[in-house]
Coordinates of C-alpha atoms in Angstrom, one line a residue:
M1 CA 124.9 213.4 164.0
T2 CA 123.2 213.9 167.5
S3 CA 126.3 213.6 169.3
T4 CA 127.9 216.4 166.6
W5 CA 124.9 218.9 166.8
L6 CA 124.0 218.0 170.7
P7 CA 126.7 220.8 172.2
W8 CA 125.6 223.5 169.5
A9 CA 121.8 223.0 170.4
I10 CA 122.5 223.0 174.8
V11 CA 124.4 226.2 173.8
A12 CA 122.1 227.4 171.7
L13 CA 119.6 227.5 174.2
A14 CA 121.1 229.3 177.0
V15 CA 122.6 232.1 174.6
L16 CA 118.5 232.3 174.1
L17 CA 118.0 232.7 177.5
A18 CA 120.6 234.6 178.4
S19 CA 119.4 237.4 175.3
I20 CA 115.7 236.7 177.3
R21 CA 117.1 238.3 180.5
L22 CA 119.5 241.2 179.2
C23 CA 115.9 242.1 176.8
Q24 CA 113.9 242.2 180.6
R25 CA 116.1 244.8 181.9
P26 CA 114.8 248.5 182.7
R27 CA 115.0 250.9 179.3
P28 CA 118.3 249.5 178.4
A29 CA 120.6 251.4 176.4
P30 CA 120.5 250.3 172.9
A31 CA 124.3 249.9 172.4
H32 CA 124.4 248.1 175.4
L33 CA 122.2 246.1 174.7
S34 CA 123.2 245.2 171.1
A35 CA 127.0 244.4 171.8
L36 CA 125.7 242.3 174.9
L37 CA 123.8 240.3 172.4
L38 CA 126.0 240.6 169.1
L39 CA 128.9 238.7 171.8
Q40 CA 127.1 236.4 173.7
A41 CA 126.5 234.7 170.2
V42 CA 130.2 235.2 169.3
A43 CA 131.2 233.6 172.9
A44 CA 128.8 231.0 171.5
V45 CA 129.8 230.1 168.4
L46 CA 133.5 230.6 170.0
L47 CA 133.4 228.4 172.8
C48 CA 131.5 225.6 170.9
L49 CA 134.4 225.3 167.4
A50 CA 137.1 225.1 170.9
L51 CA 134.6 222.3 171.9
S52 CA 134.4 220.5 167.8
P53 CA 138.0 222.5 166.0
P54 CA 136.7 222.1 161.9
P55 CA 138.4 219.5 160.4
R56 CA 142.2 220.3 158.0
S57 CA 143.7 218.6 155.8
A58 CA 146.6 216.7 157.1
R59 CA 149.8 215.1 155.4
A60 CA 149.6 211.3 156.4
D61 CA 152.9 210.6 157.9
T62 CA 154.6 207.2 158.9
L63 CA 154.9 206.0 162.5
V64 CA 157.3 203.8 163.7
I65 CA 156.8 201.8 166.9
A66 CA 159.8 199.6 168.6
T67 CA 158.7 196.4 170.0
A68 CA 160.7 193.9 172.4
G69 CA 163.8 193.3 170.9
A70 CA 163.6 196.2 168.5
R71 CA 167.4 197.6 167.7
E72 CA 167.4 201.3 167.3
A73 CA 169.8 201.1 164.6
D74 CA 167.2 199.6 162.6
V75 CA 164.1 201.2 163.8
L76 CA 166.0 204.9 162.8
A77 CA 166.8 203.3 159.6
I78 CA 162.9 203.3 159.0
P79 CA 162.5 207.1 157.4
A80 CA 159.1 208.4 159.1
A81 CA 157.9 211.4 160.8
T82 CA 158.1 210.0 164.5
H83 CA 159.4 206.8 166.2
L84 CA 158.2 205.8 169.5
R85 CA 159.1 203.2 171.9
L86 CA 156.8 201.2 173.1
P87 CA 157.6 199.9 177.5
E88 CA 159.1 196.5 176.7
A89 CA 161.1 197.6 173.7
P90 CA 165.0 198.4 174.6
A91 CA 165.8 201.2 175.6
M92 CA 167.0 204.1 173.1
S93 CA 168.3 207.2 173.5
R94 CA 167.0 208.3 170.6
V95 CA 163.4 207.1 170.3
V96 CA 160.4 208.5 172.9
A97 CA 158.9 206.0 174.7
V98 CA 155.1 205.9 174.7
P99 CA 152.7 204.2 177.4
D100 CA 151.0 201.9 175.2
L101 CA 150.5 201.8 171.1
A102 CA 147.0 203.9 171.6
T103 CA 148.4 206.6 173.2
A104 CA 150.7 206.7 170.0
M105 CA 148.1 207.0 168.0
R106 CA 145.7 209.9 169.7
Q107 CA 149.5 211.8 170.0
H108 CA 149.4 210.9 166.3
P109 CA 146.2 211.6 164.6
G110 CA 147.3 211.5 160.9
T111 CA 149.9 208.9 160.5
R112 CA 148.9 207.3 157.8
E113 CA 151.5 204.2 158.0
L114 CA 152.3 201.9 161.1
V115 CA 155.5 200.0 161.4
I116 CA 155.9 197.7 164.0
V117 CA 159.3 196.5 164.3
G118 CA 160.8 194.0 166.8
D119 CA 158.7 190.6 168.4
G120 CA 155.1 192.3 168.1
L121 CA 153.3 194.1 169.9
I122 CA 151.3 192.4 173.3
A123 CA 148.3 191.3 174.3
R124 CA 147.8 195.0 175.5
D125 CA 147.9 196.6 172.0
R126 CA 146.2 193.9 169.9
D127 CA 143.2 196.0 170.2
A128 CA 144.4 199.8 169.8
P129 CA 142.6 201.3 166.4
L130 CA 145.3 201.0 163.5
P131 CA 145.9 203.0 160.6
P132 CA 144.9 202.5 157.2
A133 CA 148.1 201.0 156.3
L134 CA 150.0 198.6 158.6
R135 CA 153.7 196.7 157.7
F136 CA 155.1 194.4 160.4
L137 CA 158.9 193.7 160.3
A138 CA 159.4 190.8 162.1
N139 CA 162.5 189.5 163.7
P140 CA 163.4 185.9 162.7
A141 CA 161.5 183.0 164.6
P142 CA 162.4 182.0 167.9
A143 CA 163.7 178.2 168.0
G144 CA 162.3 176.1 170.6
L145 CA 159.2 175.0 171.4
V146 CA 156.9 177.3 169.4
E147 CA 153.4 175.6 170.0
L148 CA 151.3 173.9 173.8
R149 CA 148.5 172.1 173.7
A150 CA 147.6 170.8 176.7
P151 CA 145.0 168.0 177.6
P152 CA 141.3 169.3 178.9
T153 CA 140.0 168.3 182.8
L154 CA 140.7 164.6 183.0
A155 CA 139.0 161.8 185.2
P156 CA 142.2 160.2 187.8
G157 CA 144.1 157.1 185.5
A158 CA 142.5 158.5 182.0
R159 CA 145.3 158.3 179.2
F160 CA 145.9 162.0 177.6
E161 CA 147.6 163.5 174.5
V162 CA 149.7 166.3 174.4
G163 CA 150.9 168.3 171.8
S164 CA 154.0 170.5 170.3
R165 CA 155.8 172.4 167.3
V166 CA 159.4 171.9 167.7
H167 CA 161.0 175.0 165.2
G168 CA 164.4 176.5 163.9
L169 CA 166.6 173.2 165.5
R170 CA 167.6 169.6 163.9
D171 CA 168.3 166.3 165.6
V172 CA 166.3 166.8 168.5
R173 CA 164.0 164.9 171.3
V174 CA 160.9 166.4 173.1
E175 CA 160.7 164.4 176.6
L176 CA 157.7 164.7 178.7
L177 CA 158.0 164.7 182.5
D178 CA 156.0 163.5 185.5
P179 CA 155.9 166.0 188.7
A180 CA 157.8 164.1 190.5
G181 CA 160.4 164.5 186.9
H182 CA 160.4 161.2 186.0
R183 CA 160.3 160.6 182.3
V184 CA 157.3 159.5 180.5
A185 CA 157.2 159.6 177.2
I186 CA 159.8 160.0 174.8
T187 CA 159.2 161.2 170.9
T188 CA 161.2 163.1 168.1
P189 CA 159.5 165.0 165.8
G190 CA 158.0 164.2 162.4
S191 CA 158.5 166.2 159.1
D192 CA 156.2 169.1 160.2
G193 CA 158.2 169.5 163.5
R194 CA 155.2 168.6 165.5
V195 CA 155.4 166.1 168.3
R196 CA 152.4 164.2 170.2
L197 CA 153.2 162.5 173.4
V198 CA 151.1 160.1 175.7
A199 CA 150.6 159.4 179.6
S200 CA 148.2 158.7 182.1
A201 CA 146.7 160.9 184.6
R202 CA 147.2 159.8 188.7
E203 CA 145.7 161.3 191.7
P204 CA 142.9 164.2 191.5
G205 CA 144.7 167.9 191.5
D206 CA 146.5 170.2 189.4
V207 CA 149.8 169.2 189.0
S208 CA 152.5 170.9 186.4
F209 CA 154.1 168.3 183.7
A210 CA 157.2 169.9 182.1
L211 CA 158.0 169.4 178.4
R212 CA 161.8 169.9 177.5
L213 CA 163.7 169.7 174.3
L214 CA 166.8 167.9 174.1
D215 CA 169.2 168.0 171.5
A216 CA 171.8 165.6 170.1
D217 CA 173.9 165.6 172.8
G218 CA 171.4 165.8 175.6
K219 CA 171.4 169.4 176.9
V220 CA 167.6 171.1 177.9
R221 CA 167.5 173.7 174.5
D222 CA 163.9 174.4 175.6
Q223 CA 161.3 173.1 178.7
L224 CA 157.3 174.3 178.3
P225 CA 155.2 173.7 181.5
V226 CA 152.6 171.6 181.4
P227 CA 149.5 171.8 182.8
V228 CA 147.3 168.8 184.1
R229 CA 144.2 168.8 186.1
V230 CA 142.3 165.4 187.4
R231 CA 138.9 166.1 188.8
A232 CA 137.6 163.3 191.8
V233 CA 134.4 161.3 190.0
P234 CA 132.3 159.2 191.8
P235 CA 134.0 155.5 190.2
P236 CA 131.7 153.2 187.8
S237 CA 129.3 150.8 189.1
L238 CA 130.2 147.1 186.6
R239 CA 128.8 144.3 185.7
L240 CA 130.9 141.4 184.7
L241 CA 129.4 138.2 183.1
A242 CA 131.4 135.4 181.1
G243 CA 130.4 132.2 179.6
A244 CA 133.7 130.7 180.9
P245 CA 136.5 131.3 183.4
G246 CA 139.5 132.7 181.8
P247 CA 143.0 135.2 182.3
E248 CA 141.4 137.8 180.5
L249 CA 138.4 138.0 182.8
K250 CA 140.6 137.8 185.6
Y251 CA 143.0 140.6 184.8
L252 CA 139.8 142.5 183.6
Q253 CA 138.7 142.4 187.0
R254 CA 141.9 143.5 188.9
W255 CA 141.8 146.4 186.3
A256 CA 138.3 147.5 187.7
A257 CA 139.4 146.9 191.2
D258 CA 142.2 149.5 191.0
T259 CA 140.5 152.6 189.4
G260 CA 137.9 151.9 192.6
A261 CA 135.5 151.0 190.6
S262 CA 132.4 148.8 192.2
Q263 CA 131.3 145.8 190.3
Q264 CA 129.0 142.3 189.8
T265 CA 130.5 139.0 188.8
S266 CA 129.1 136.0 186.8
I267 CA 130.6 133.4 185.6
L268 CA 129.1 130.5 184.2
V269 CA 131.1 126.6 184.1
G270 CA 127.9 124.4 183.1
G271 CA 125.3 122.8 184.6
G272 CA 123.5 125.6 185.5
V273 CA 126.4 126.7 188.1
Q274 CA 127.1 130.2 188.6
L275 CA 130.8 131.5 190.0
G276 CA 130.9 134.8 190.9
D277 CA 129.1 137.4 193.2
A278 CA 124.5 136.3 193.9
P279 CA 123.3 136.2 189.5
A280 CA 121.3 139.4 189.4
A281 CA 118.2 139.6 187.7
L282 CA 119.3 141.2 183.4
D283 CA 116.5 144.0 183.4
A284 CA 116.1 147.5 183.2
A285 CA 115.3 147.8 186.7
S286 CA 117.9 146.3 187.5
L287 CA 120.2 147.6 184.9
A288 CA 119.7 151.0 185.6
K289 CA 121.8 150.8 189.0
I290 CA 124.8 150.4 186.8
D291 CA 127.5 151.5 184.3
L292 CA 129.0 149.3 182.1
L293 CA 128.0 145.6 181.6
V294 CA 131.0 143.8 180.0
L295 CA 129.9 140.4 178.7
D296 CA 131.8 137.8 176.7
E297 CA 130.4 136.0 173.6
R298 CA 129.0 133.1 175.6
R299 CA 127.4 134.9 177.9
L300 CA 125.8 137.1 174.8
A301 CA 124.5 134.4 173.0
A302 CA 122.8 132.4 176.3
L303 CA 121.2 135.8 176.7
S304 CA 117.0 134.9 177.0
P305 CA 114.9 137.4 174.3
L306 CA 113.6 138.1 177.7
Q307 CA 116.7 139.2 179.3
R308 CA 118.1 140.8 175.5
N309 CA 114.6 142.9 175.7
G310 CA 115.7 144.7 179.7
V311 CA 119.8 145.2 178.5
N312 CA 117.9 146.7 175.2
A313 CA 115.8 149.3 177.6
A314 CA 118.7 149.8 179.8
M315 CA 120.8 150.8 177.2
R316 CA 118.1 153.5 175.7
A317 CA 118.4 154.8 179.3
G318 CA 121.6 155.8 179.6
L319 CA 124.0 151.8 180.2
G320 CA 126.8 151.6 177.9
V321 CA 127.4 147.7 176.6
L322 CA 130.5 145.9 175.2
V323 CA 130.6 142.7 174.0
R324 CA 134.6 141.3 174.2
M325 CA 135.5 138.3 172.3
G326 CA 137.5 135.8 173.2
G327 CA 136.1 133.7 170.4
P328 CA 134.5 133.8 167.4
L329 CA 130.6 135.1 167.0
D330 CA 128.1 132.0 167.0
A331 CA 124.4 133.1 165.2
G332 CA 123.0 133.9 168.5
A333 CA 125.5 136.5 169.6
R334 CA 125.1 137.9 165.6
R335 CA 121.6 138.2 165.9
A336 CA 122.0 140.2 169.8
L337 CA 124.2 142.4 168.0
R338 CA 121.7 142.9 164.9
E339 CA 118.6 143.7 167.2
W340 CA 121.3 146.8 168.5
G341 CA 122.4 148.1 165.4
L342 CA 125.5 146.5 164.9
D343 CA 125.9 144.1 162.0
T344 CA 128.7 142.3 162.4
R345 CA 130.8 140.4 159.3
G346 CA 133.9 137.9 159.6
G347 CA 135.3 137.6 163.0
Q348 CA 136.4 133.6 162.4
E349 CA 140.0 134.1 161.9
L350 CA 143.0 135.7 164.0
R351 CA 145.9 138.2 163.3
P352 CA 148.0 140.1 165.2
L353 CA 147.5 143.9 166.4
K354 CA 149.8 146.2 167.1
F355 CA 149.5 149.1 169.3
I356 CA 152.3 152.0 170.1
D357 CA 153.2 152.3 173.5
G358 CA 153.2 155.7 173.7
T359 CA 154.0 155.6 178.0
A360 CA 157.1 153.7 177.7
G361 CA 158.8 155.7 179.9
D362 CA 161.8 154.6 177.6
G363 CA 161.6 156.4 175.0
S364 CA 161.9 153.3 172.8
A365 CA 158.1 153.8 171.1
E366 CA 158.2 150.1 170.5
P367 CA 154.4 148.4 169.3
F368 CA 153.5 146.3 171.3
A369 CA 151.6 142.8 169.8
L370 CA 148.3 141.5 170.6
E371 CA 146.0 139.1 168.7
R372 CA 142.2 140.3 167.4
F373 CA 140.3 138.9 165.3
T374 CA 139.3 139.5 161.8
L375 CA 135.8 141.2 162.4
D376 CA 134.3 144.0 160.8
V377 CA 130.8 145.9 161.5
V378 CA 128.5 146.8 159.2
G379 CA 126.9 150.0 158.8
T380 CA 127.0 153.7 158.3
D381 CA 126.4 155.2 162.2
A382 CA 129.6 153.3 164.0
V383 CA 132.4 154.6 165.0
P384 CA 135.8 153.5 166.4
L385 CA 136.5 152.1 169.7
L386 CA 140.1 152.0 169.4
R387 CA 142.6 152.0 166.7
D388 CA 145.8 150.1 166.2
A389 CA 149.5 151.3 165.5
E390 CA 148.9 152.2 161.9
G391 CA 145.3 154.0 162.9
N392 CA 143.2 151.2 161.6
A393 CA 139.5 150.5 163.9
V394 CA 140.0 147.8 166.1
G395 CA 136.3 147.4 167.9
Q396 CA 133.3 149.4 166.5
W397 CA 130.2 151.5 168.7
R398 CA 126.8 153.3 167.8
A399 CA 124.3 154.9 170.2
L400 CA 121.1 153.6 170.9
G401 CA 119.3 156.0 172.8
L402 CA 120.8 157.5 175.6
G403 CA 123.6 154.2 175.8
R404 CA 126.0 153.2 173.6
V405 CA 127.3 149.5 172.8
G406 CA 130.2 148.0 171.7
V407 CA 132.1 144.9 170.2
L408 CA 135.8 145.2 170.9
P409 CA 137.7 142.2 168.7
V410 CA 140.5 141.2 171.3
S411 CA 141.2 138.5 173.1
D412 CA 144.4 138.3 175.0
S413 CA 144.9 142.4 176.6
Y414 CA 145.8 141.1 179.8
S415 CA 149.2 139.8 177.8
L416 CA 150.2 143.2 178.8
V417 CA 150.3 142.8 182.2
L418 CA 152.2 139.5 181.2
A419 CA 154.0 141.3 179.5
G420 CA 154.9 144.0 181.7
H421 CA 153.0 146.7 180.6
A422 CA 150.3 147.4 183.2
P423 CA 149.9 150.9 182.7
Q424 CA 149.1 150.3 178.5
H425 CA 146.6 147.7 180.0
A426 CA 145.2 150.3 181.9
A427 CA 145.0 153.3 179.8
L428 CA 143.3 150.7 177.1
W429 CA 140.1 149.9 179.4
N430 CA 140.4 153.2 180.7
Q431 CA 139.9 154.6 176.9
V432 CA 136.7 151.9 176.4
L433 CA 135.1 152.6 179.9
A434 CA 135.3 156.2 178.8
T435 CA 133.9 155.8 175.6
L436 CA 131.1 153.6 176.8
A437 CA 129.6 153.6 180.3
R438 CA 127.2 156.3 181.4
P439 CA 128.1 159.6 182.0
L440 CA 128.7 159.7 185.3
P441 CA 127.6 163.1 187.5
T442 CA 129.6 165.7 188.2
T443 CA 129.5 169.4 189.6
P444 CA 128.8 171.6 186.8
S445 CA 132.4 174.3 186.0
P446 CA 133.0 176.6 183.3
E447 CA 135.4 174.6 181.1
L448 CA 139.1 177.4 180.1
A449 CA 141.7 176.6 178.7
G450 CA 144.5 174.7 180.6
W451 CA 146.8 177.5 180.6
G452 CA 147.5 181.5 179.8
W453 CA 149.7 184.4 179.8
A454 CA 150.7 186.0 183.3
G455 CA 151.6 190.1 183.2
E456 CA 149.1 190.4 180.0
R457 CA 145.2 190.7 179.1
N458 CA 143.7 187.2 178.7
V459 CA 140.0 186.9 178.0
L460 CA 138.2 184.3 179.5
C461 CA 134.2 183.7 178.2
G462 CA 131.6 181.8 178.7
L463 CA 132.1 182.3 182.2
P464 CA 129.0 183.4 185.4
A465 CA 128.4 187.1 185.7
D466 CA 129.4 186.5 189.5
A467 CA 132.8 184.7 188.4
Q468 CA 136.3 185.6 190.8
A469 CA 139.6 185.0 190.1
I470 CA 141.6 184.0 193.2
A471 CA 145.4 184.2 192.9
P472 CA 147.8 181.6 194.3
D473 CA 148.2 184.1 197.5
G474 CA 144.7 183.4 198.0
A475 CA 144.5 187.4 197.0
R476 CA 140.7 187.6 195.0
S477 CA 139.6 189.8 192.2
A478 CA 136.7 190.3 189.9
L479 CA 136.1 190.1 186.4
L480 CA 135.3 193.4 183.6
A481 CA 133.1 192.4 181.4
D482 CA 133.5 193.3 177.9
P483 CA 129.9 194.1 176.4
Q484 CA 130.8 194.1 173.0
A485 CA 132.4 189.9 172.8
G486 CA 129.0 188.8 174.6
N487 CA 129.8 186.4 177.5
C488 CA 133.3 187.3 177.1
S489 CA 135.3 188.7 180.3
G490 CA 138.9 190.7 180.5
W491 CA 141.3 189.3 183.2
W492 CA 145.0 191.0 184.1
P493 CA 146.6 188.4 186.3
M494 CA 150.7 189.6 187.4
Q495 CA 151.0 186.7 189.3
A496 CA 152.4 183.4 187.4
G497 CA 151.0 180.1 189.1
W498 CA 148.1 178.3 189.0
H499 CA 144.8 180.4 189.8
T500 CA 141.3 179.1 190.4
L501 CA 138.1 180.7 188.8
A502 CA 134.6 180.7 190.9
A503 CA 131.4 181.1 190.8
G504 CA 129.2 179.8 193.2
S505 CA 130.3 176.3 193.9
A506 CA 131.5 176.0 190.3
Q507 CA 135.0 176.2 189.9
A508 CA 137.8 175.8 187.4
T509 CA 141.5 176.0 187.0
M510 CA 144.0 177.7 184.8
L511 CA 148.1 178.0 185.4
L512 CA 149.5 181.4 183.9
L513 CA 153.5 181.3 182.5
E514 CA 155.6 183.3 182.9
P515 CA 157.3 184.7 179.0
Q516 CA 160.0 184.1 180.2
Q517 CA 159.3 180.8 180.8
A518 CA 158.4 180.0 177.8
G519 CA 160.3 182.4 175.6
A520 CA 160.0 180.9 172.3
L521 CA 156.4 180.1 172.8
H522 CA 155.5 183.7 173.6
A523 CA 157.4 185.4 171.0
T524 CA 155.9 182.3 168.3
Q525 CA 152.6 183.6 169.8
Q526 CA 152.9 187.3 170.0
R527 CA 154.7 187.0 166.0
D528 CA 152.1 185.7 164.9
A529 CA 149.1 187.3 166.5
T530 CA 151.0 190.6 165.0
L531 CA 151.0 189.6 161.6
A532 CA 147.7 189.3 161.7
L533 CA 147.0 192.3 162.3
R534 CA 147.9 193.0 158.9
G535 CA 145.2 191.7 157.5
T536 CA 142.7 194.2 159.4
A537 CA 144.9 197.5 157.5
G538 CA 143.6 199.3 154.8
T539 CA 144.8 201.3 151.6
A540 CA 147.0 204.2 152.8
Q541 CA 146.4 208.0 151.5
A542 CA 148.7 210.6 150.9
A543 CA 146.4 213.3 152.7
I544 CA 143.8 212.9 155.9
R545 CA 140.9 214.7 157.3
V546 CA 142.2 215.5 160.8
P547 CA 140.6 217.6 163.8
G548 CA 141.7 221.2 163.4
P549 CA 143.9 222.9 166.8
R550 CA 141.5 223.7 169.9
W551 CA 144.0 226.7 170.8
P552 CA 143.2 230.0 168.1
W553 CA 139.0 228.9 169.5
L554 CA 140.0 228.6 172.9
L555 CA 142.1 232.0 173.1
A556 CA 139.3 233.6 171.4
F557 CA 136.9 232.6 173.2
V558 CA 138.6 233.7 176.7
L559 CA 139.1 237.0 175.0
V560 CA 135.3 237.5 174.2
A561 CA 133.9 236.1 176.7
A562 CA 136.0 238.3 178.7
L563 CA 134.7 242.0 176.9
L564 CA 131.7 240.2 177.8
W565 CA 132.1 239.5 181.3
W566 CA 133.3 243.9 181.3
L567 CA 130.7 245.0 179.6
E568 CA 127.9 243.5 181.8
R569 CA 129.7 245.2 184.4
R570 CA 130.0 248.3 183.2
K571 CA 127.3 250.7 184.2
P572 CA 125.3 250.9 181.2
V573 CA 123.9 254.4 180.0
V574 CA 119.1 254.5 180.4
A575 CA 117.8 255.2 177.4
A576 CA 116.0 258.7 177.8
A577 CA 111.8 258.7 178.4

């Protein structure tokens, strides 16, 4: 209301001041003065009507918009008052081009219904104001890889999953290739077309894996880049305690050395003799210097009450503790676990355990066999530590203060290495380490989506106000904050490739894809986003109120202003004394 009447108030004040000026002239002629005052008022009213023309009732028409993939015959076959095409649409001799949807809506304010034809609206046009009714005549859904679920930022050696969905193709396989082009995983889609492939991260850095869709003849039908971001982290510190030497401890030490972790080892061999590093106290002060304490069931049972109290205090301060079972738990070990909140049942017998070899490069996806103790943990706050090939829990853990404690009933993980599955052995223990170990300090950085689109508007949220985008060629650009979208900014990068988002010392990276690199994925996202807009439309109306034309009022204002100018400069007749 204020914005509607403000121009009228300003013009009225100007007319009042001008009228006072005219009345203060010496002995003005009454007729001349009256004409000037009247024309000023008329000119003021005409100016306001030109600025805000009165609304009029208009017939609500249909507007047809052609997008990418639309055919001219299909567009013109739709009855409508106006047919237009966006820049992404193919050239059409009988359809006028417009730069964007917002321009089309401004040029046709009487639009009752919007009909979108083709692949749908790109990000540039999906925020434009929509008419009361919206129809989307979509092209057939594309065939190929239509989803991409990339992993978050990883630590070196971490296991990660890549997900996708296949649409419109049968008898196909999906494989994951590393940056060198070597196959690291392969699988077939499920009944819903979804696939999940597993691999392991390697050295720190940003690399692109490749997801490829193969038909029955091995021909590549589609391909997607997969961003994998690996960040260096400080190596963890481990303490390995065992009640006797054995192959499980040997290969556990080898795994720790391969990960770069610092380790202290202590092995009891009887008679009070220990092998390994110099004995270290099991108190809170000593354990505060390590990230994960790994001990077997014998060493757990041999802990004194003072040592258990020290481990308990260290766990509450952030230490991670893992009890690995090389044999059944005795009463002392069960009592110690109960004190830490893990009440155990069973665990006297061994039974086969099968894990899916998700990182196999030969595409077999066959489970590999281990052995586990039939141990159950009673309690509602226990969380599975691992899962077998059927999804059953293997081991449990729970939080204790700032730290975590877990039990792993696997007795022979070392057999993976002996059978040629060293990567799976490392992946198993990496997962245990990532779950239980004390959180490692890292440089704070915003967590971004792994990928986006080049040449389109991307929305980034949660970034500092001074964040900048650095393109692959080194060019820097500031992000445009959106005041109506909370802590979010708009970003319109034009180059594909790895981009860096920097704010002070914090940095994060993001891979931008060319739409041509992932045609089925891009078309599906565009199609789904346009379909979602249909829920924002209202009820169509036969007639609507739109602003009337400005030019009649503007022309009348110019004529009256010209007459007023002529009268003001004409020599007035002075009234007689």
